[in-house]
Amino acid sequence: MARNKKGKNVDWADDEHFSKDRSIFYIEHTTECPIFHTKAEECLTFFQQRIPERQFQLVRNRNGKQVPRDGAFEVCIAQNARTSQHELWSGLNRGPPRRDKFPLYEDLVADVHRVLRKFYPDKVAPEDDEEIGDL
């Protein structure tokens, strides 16, 4: 579940909110420092701009149902709210310095395309295929 603009929790997998065209970024991040919250937002924004033909939703710390581990910044993606998650990045055992906890989002693009193409080959632009190569 995620919070919508009114602050109400949304279950993206339920029949009312589910869309096979909405991919979910699941990010577990510690709350010890505000930069972790900011970096989660940056990740979502980056992919919304980088892959505009796809809808993305951010779900952080299982909407408060998960107590994040100290120093965690874990990024997973699911094709939609009803499919399995694929880990893209783990910053748990990285750092100090703190900046090592966070991925370079551009480095994750090929993996995101690979996950999306697995279920939605028609949603990945042909030029993206050339960029990805043989993964």
PDB file of C-alpha atoms in Angstrom:
ATOM      1  CA  MET A   1       0.000   0.000   0.000  1.00  0.00           C
ATOM      2  CA  ALA A   2       1.035   3.574  -0.509  1.00  0.00           C
ATOM      3  CA  ARG A   3      -0.333   6.916   0.547  1.00  0.00           C
ATOM      4  CA  ASN A   4      -2.254   8.900  -2.004  1.00  0.00           C
ATOM      5  CA  LYS A   5      -2.315  12.693  -2.020  1.00  0.00           C
ATOM      6  CA  LYS A   6      -5.014  12.767   0.672  1.00  0.00           C
ATOM      7  CA  GLY A   7      -2.799  10.725   3.063  1.00  0.00           C
ATOM      8  CA  LYS A   8      -4.944   7.606   2.828  1.00  0.00           C
ATOM      9  CA  ASN A   9      -3.196   4.248   2.369  1.00  0.00           C
ATOM     10  CA  VAL A  10      -3.650   2.733  -1.066  1.00  0.00           C
ATOM     11  CA  ASP A  11      -3.328  -0.976  -1.822  1.00  0.00           C
ATOM     12  CA  TRP A  12      -2.093  -0.958  -5.423  1.00  0.00           C
ATOM     13  CA  ALA A  13      -2.871  -4.682  -5.784  1.00  0.00           C
ATOM     14  CA  ASP A  14      -6.593  -4.431  -4.971  1.00  0.00           C
ATOM     15  CA  ASP A  15      -9.142  -4.420  -7.780  1.00  0.00           C
ATOM     16  CA  GLU A  16      -9.967  -0.734  -7.336  1.00  0.00           C
ATOM     17  CA  HIS A  17      -6.371   0.531  -7.761  1.00  0.00           C
ATOM     18  CA  PHE A  18      -4.618  -2.206  -9.738  1.00  0.00           C
ATOM     19  CA  SER A  19      -3.216  -1.443 -13.168  1.00  0.00           C
ATOM     20  CA  LYS A  20      -0.936  -3.781 -15.088  1.00  0.00           C
ATOM     21  CA  ASP A  21       0.642  -0.627 -16.530  1.00  0.00           C
ATOM     22  CA  ARG A  22       1.798   0.650 -13.114  1.00  0.00           C
ATOM     23  CA  SER A  23       5.171  -0.694 -12.010  1.00  0.00           C
ATOM     24  CA  ILE A  24       6.074  -0.461  -8.347  1.00  0.00           C
ATOM     25  CA  PHE A  25       9.367   0.629  -6.826  1.00  0.00           C
ATOM     26  CA  TYR A  26       9.657  -0.878  -3.353  1.00  0.00           C
ATOM     27  CA  ILE A  27      12.261   1.009  -1.370  1.00  0.00           C
ATOM     28  CA  GLU A  28      13.274   0.152   2.156  1.00  0.00           C
ATOM     29  CA  HIS A  29      15.164   3.033   3.677  1.00  0.00           C
ATOM     30  CA  THR A  30      16.220   3.972   7.144  1.00  0.00           C
ATOM     31  CA  THR A  31      14.625   6.973   8.789  1.00  0.00           C
ATOM     32  CA  GLU A  32      17.792   7.972  10.673  1.00  0.00           C
ATOM     33  CA  CYS A  33      18.544  10.770   8.219  1.00  0.00           C
ATOM     34  CA  PRO A  34      16.281  12.776   5.850  1.00  0.00           C
ATOM     35  CA  ILE A  35      18.583  12.153   2.857  1.00  0.00           C
ATOM     36  CA  PHE A  36      17.294   8.560   2.632  1.00  0.00           C
ATOM     37  CA  HIS A  37      13.736   9.845   2.162  1.00  0.00           C
ATOM     38  CA  THR A  38      14.955  12.341  -0.452  1.00  0.00           C
ATOM     39  CA  LYS A  39      16.917   9.699  -2.365  1.00  0.00           C
ATOM     40  CA  ALA A  40      13.835   7.457  -2.549  1.00  0.00           C
ATOM     41  CA  GLU A  41      11.876  10.335  -4.124  1.00  0.00           C
ATOM     42  CA  GLU A  42      14.767  11.056  -6.508  1.00  0.00           C
ATOM     43  CA  CYS A  43      14.790   7.412  -7.641  1.00  0.00           C
ATOM     44  CA  LEU A  44      11.091   7.512  -8.498  1.00  0.00           C
ATOM     45  CA  THR A  45      11.375  10.855 -10.285  1.00  0.00           C
ATOM     46  CA  PHE A  46      14.388   9.685 -12.292  1.00  0.00           C
ATOM     47  CA  PHE A  47      12.564   6.643 -13.662  1.00  0.00           C
ATOM     48  CA  GLN A  48       9.355   8.568 -14.319  1.00  0.00           C
ATOM     49  CA  GLN A  49      11.385  10.916 -16.522  1.00  0.00           C
ATOM     50  CA  ARG A  50      13.685   8.262 -18.019  1.00  0.00           C
ATOM     51  CA  ILE A  51      10.877   5.823 -18.966  1.00  0.00           C
ATOM     52  CA  PRO A  52       7.838   8.092 -19.484  1.00  0.00           C
ATOM     53  CA  GLU A  53       5.847   5.401 -21.330  1.00  0.00           C
ATOM     54  CA  ARG A  54       5.511   3.498 -18.043  1.00  0.00           C
ATOM     55  CA  GLN A  55       3.708   4.469 -14.830  1.00  0.00           C
ATOM     56  CA  PHE A  56       5.728   4.085 -11.626  1.00  0.00           C
ATOM     57  CA  GLN A  57       4.612   4.149  -8.018  1.00  0.00           C
ATOM     58  CA  LEU A  58       6.839   4.350  -4.944  1.00  0.00           C
ATOM     59  CA  VAL A  59       6.110   2.163  -1.930  1.00  0.00           C
ATOM     60  CA  ARG A  60       8.475   2.808   0.952  1.00  0.00           C
ATOM     61  CA  ASN A  61       9.018   0.591   3.981  1.00  0.00           C
ATOM     62  CA  ARG A  62       5.840  -1.336   3.182  1.00  0.00           C
ATOM     63  CA  ASN A  63       3.920   1.839   4.013  1.00  0.00           C
ATOM     64  CA  GLY A  64       5.137   1.874   7.566  1.00  0.00           C
ATOM     65  CA  LYS A  65       4.459  -1.820   8.102  1.00  0.00           C
ATOM     66  CA  GLN A  66       8.174  -2.612   7.882  1.00  0.00           C
ATOM     67  CA  VAL A  67      10.686  -1.289  10.370  1.00  0.00           C
ATOM     68  CA  PRO A  68      13.630  -0.366   8.162  1.00  0.00           C
ATOM     69  CA  ARG A  69      17.016  -1.784   9.033  1.00  0.00           C
ATOM     70  CA  ASP A  70      19.690   0.661  10.212  1.00  0.00           C
ATOM     71  CA  GLY A  71      21.568   2.071   7.227  1.00  0.00           C
ATOM     72  CA  ALA A  72      19.241   0.420   4.699  1.00  0.00           C
ATOM     73  CA  PHE A  73      18.596   1.712   1.213  1.00  0.00           C
ATOM     74  CA  GLU A  74      17.215  -1.228  -0.763  1.00  0.00           C
ATOM     75  CA  VAL A  75      15.606  -0.777  -4.182  1.00  0.00           C
ATOM     76  CA  CYS A  76      13.336  -3.426  -5.726  1.00  0.00           C
ATOM     77  CA  ILE A  77      10.963  -3.240  -8.678  1.00  0.00           C
ATOM     78  CA  ALA A  78       7.887  -5.234  -9.606  1.00  0.00           C
ATOM     79  CA  GLN A  79       6.246  -5.199 -13.033  1.00  0.00           C
ATOM     80  CA  ASN A  80       3.018  -4.388 -11.227  1.00  0.00           C
ATOM     81  CA  ALA A  81       1.557  -4.674  -7.739  1.00  0.00           C
ATOM     82  CA  ARG A  82       0.663  -8.350  -8.248  1.00  0.00           C
ATOM     83  CA  THR A  83       4.024  -9.650  -9.468  1.00  0.00           C
ATOM     84  CA  SER A  84       7.218 -10.567  -7.655  1.00  0.00           C
ATOM     85  CA  GLN A  85       9.854  -8.052  -6.658  1.00  0.00           C
ATOM     86  CA  HIS A  86      13.313  -7.971  -8.242  1.00  0.00           C
ATOM     87  CA  GLU A  87      16.162  -6.448  -6.241  1.00  0.00           C
ATOM     88  CA  LEU A  88      18.009  -3.714  -8.132  1.00  0.00           C
ATOM     89  CA  TRP A  89      20.257  -2.309  -5.416  1.00  0.00           C
ATOM     90  CA  SER A  90      21.321  -3.021  -1.870  1.00  0.00           C
ATOM     91  CA  GLY A  91      23.107  -0.331   0.078  1.00  0.00           C
ATOM     92  CA  LEU A  92      22.858  -2.166   3.375  1.00  0.00           C
ATOM     93  CA  ASN A  93      26.511  -3.186   3.563  1.00  0.00           C
ATOM     94  CA  ARG A  94      27.904  -0.110   1.804  1.00  0.00           C
ATOM     95  CA  GLY A  95      29.447   2.994   3.281  1.00  0.00           C
ATOM     96  CA  PRO A  96      30.642   4.942   5.093  1.00  0.00           C
ATOM     97  CA  PRO A  97      30.655   7.419   3.529  1.00  0.00           C
ATOM     98  CA  ARG A  98      26.866   7.610   3.390  1.00  0.00           C
ATOM     99  CA  ARG A  99      26.841   8.505  -0.341  1.00  0.00           C
ATOM    100  CA  ASP A 100      27.948   4.916  -1.064  1.00  0.00           C
ATOM    101  CA  LYS A 101      24.561   3.701   0.211  1.00  0.00           C
ATOM    102  CA  PHE A 102      22.799   5.118  -2.856  1.00  0.00           C
ATOM    103  CA  PRO A 103      22.926   3.852  -6.443  1.00  0.00           C
ATOM    104  CA  LEU A 104      23.618   5.852  -9.556  1.00  0.00           C
ATOM    105  CA  TYR A 105      20.146   5.591 -11.048  1.00  0.00           C
ATOM    106  CA  GLU A 106      21.460   5.447 -14.607  1.00  0.00           C
ATOM    107  CA  ASP A 107      23.261   2.208 -13.660  1.00  0.00           C
ATOM    108  CA  LEU A 108      19.878   0.637 -12.811  1.00  0.00           C
ATOM    109  CA  VAL A 109      18.160   1.463 -16.127  1.00  0.00           C
ATOM    110  CA  ALA A 110      19.236  -1.729 -17.926  1.00  0.00           C
ATOM    111  CA  ASP A 111      17.988  -3.909 -15.055  1.00  0.00           C
ATOM    112  CA  VAL A 112      14.669  -2.037 -14.931  1.00  0.00           C
ATOM    113  CA  HIS A 113      14.215  -2.545 -18.674  1.00  0.00           C
ATOM    114  CA  ARG A 114      15.088  -6.237 -18.300  1.00  0.00           C
ATOM    115  CA  VAL A 115      12.423  -6.696 -15.630  1.00  0.00           C
ATOM    116  CA  LEU A 116       9.797  -4.745 -17.581  1.00  0.00           C
ATOM    117  CA  ARG A 117      10.577  -6.473 -20.865  1.00  0.00           C
ATOM    118  CA  LYS A 118      10.068  -9.863 -19.240  1.00  0.00           C
ATOM    119  CA  PHE A 119       6.325  -9.206 -19.010  1.00  0.00           C
ATOM    120  CA  TYR A 120       5.754  -6.226 -21.261  1.00  0.00           C
ATOM    121  CA  PRO A 121       7.995  -6.544 -24.348  1.00  0.00           C
ATOM    122  CA  ASP A 122       5.717  -4.159 -26.248  1.00  0.00           C
ATOM    123  CA  LYS A 123       6.308  -1.423 -23.624  1.00  0.00           C
ATOM    124  CA  VAL A 124      10.077  -1.166 -24.162  1.00  0.00           C
ATOM    125  CA  ALA A 125      11.140   1.105 -26.998  1.00  0.00           C
ATOM    126  CA  PRO A 126      13.342  -0.472 -29.721  1.00  0.00           C
ATOM    127  CA  GLU A 127      16.212   1.922 -29.029  1.00  0.00           C
ATOM    128  CA  ASP A 128      16.199   0.686 -25.434  1.00  0.00           C
ATOM    129  CA  ASP A 129      16.865  -2.861 -26.674  1.00  0.00           C
ATOM    130  CA  GLU A 130      20.054  -1.731 -28.396  1.00  0.00           C
ATOM    131  CA  GLU A 131      21.147   0.098 -25.264  1.00  0.00           C
ATOM    132  CA  ILE A 132      20.567  -2.933 -23.056  1.00  0.00           C
ATOM    133  CA  GLY A 133      22.473  -5.429 -25.174  1.00  0.00           C
ATOM    134  CA  ASP A 134      22.723  -9.020 -23.996  1.00  0.00           C
ATOM    135  CA  LEU A 135      21.810  -9.194 -20.320  1.00  0.00           C
TER     136      LEU A 135
END
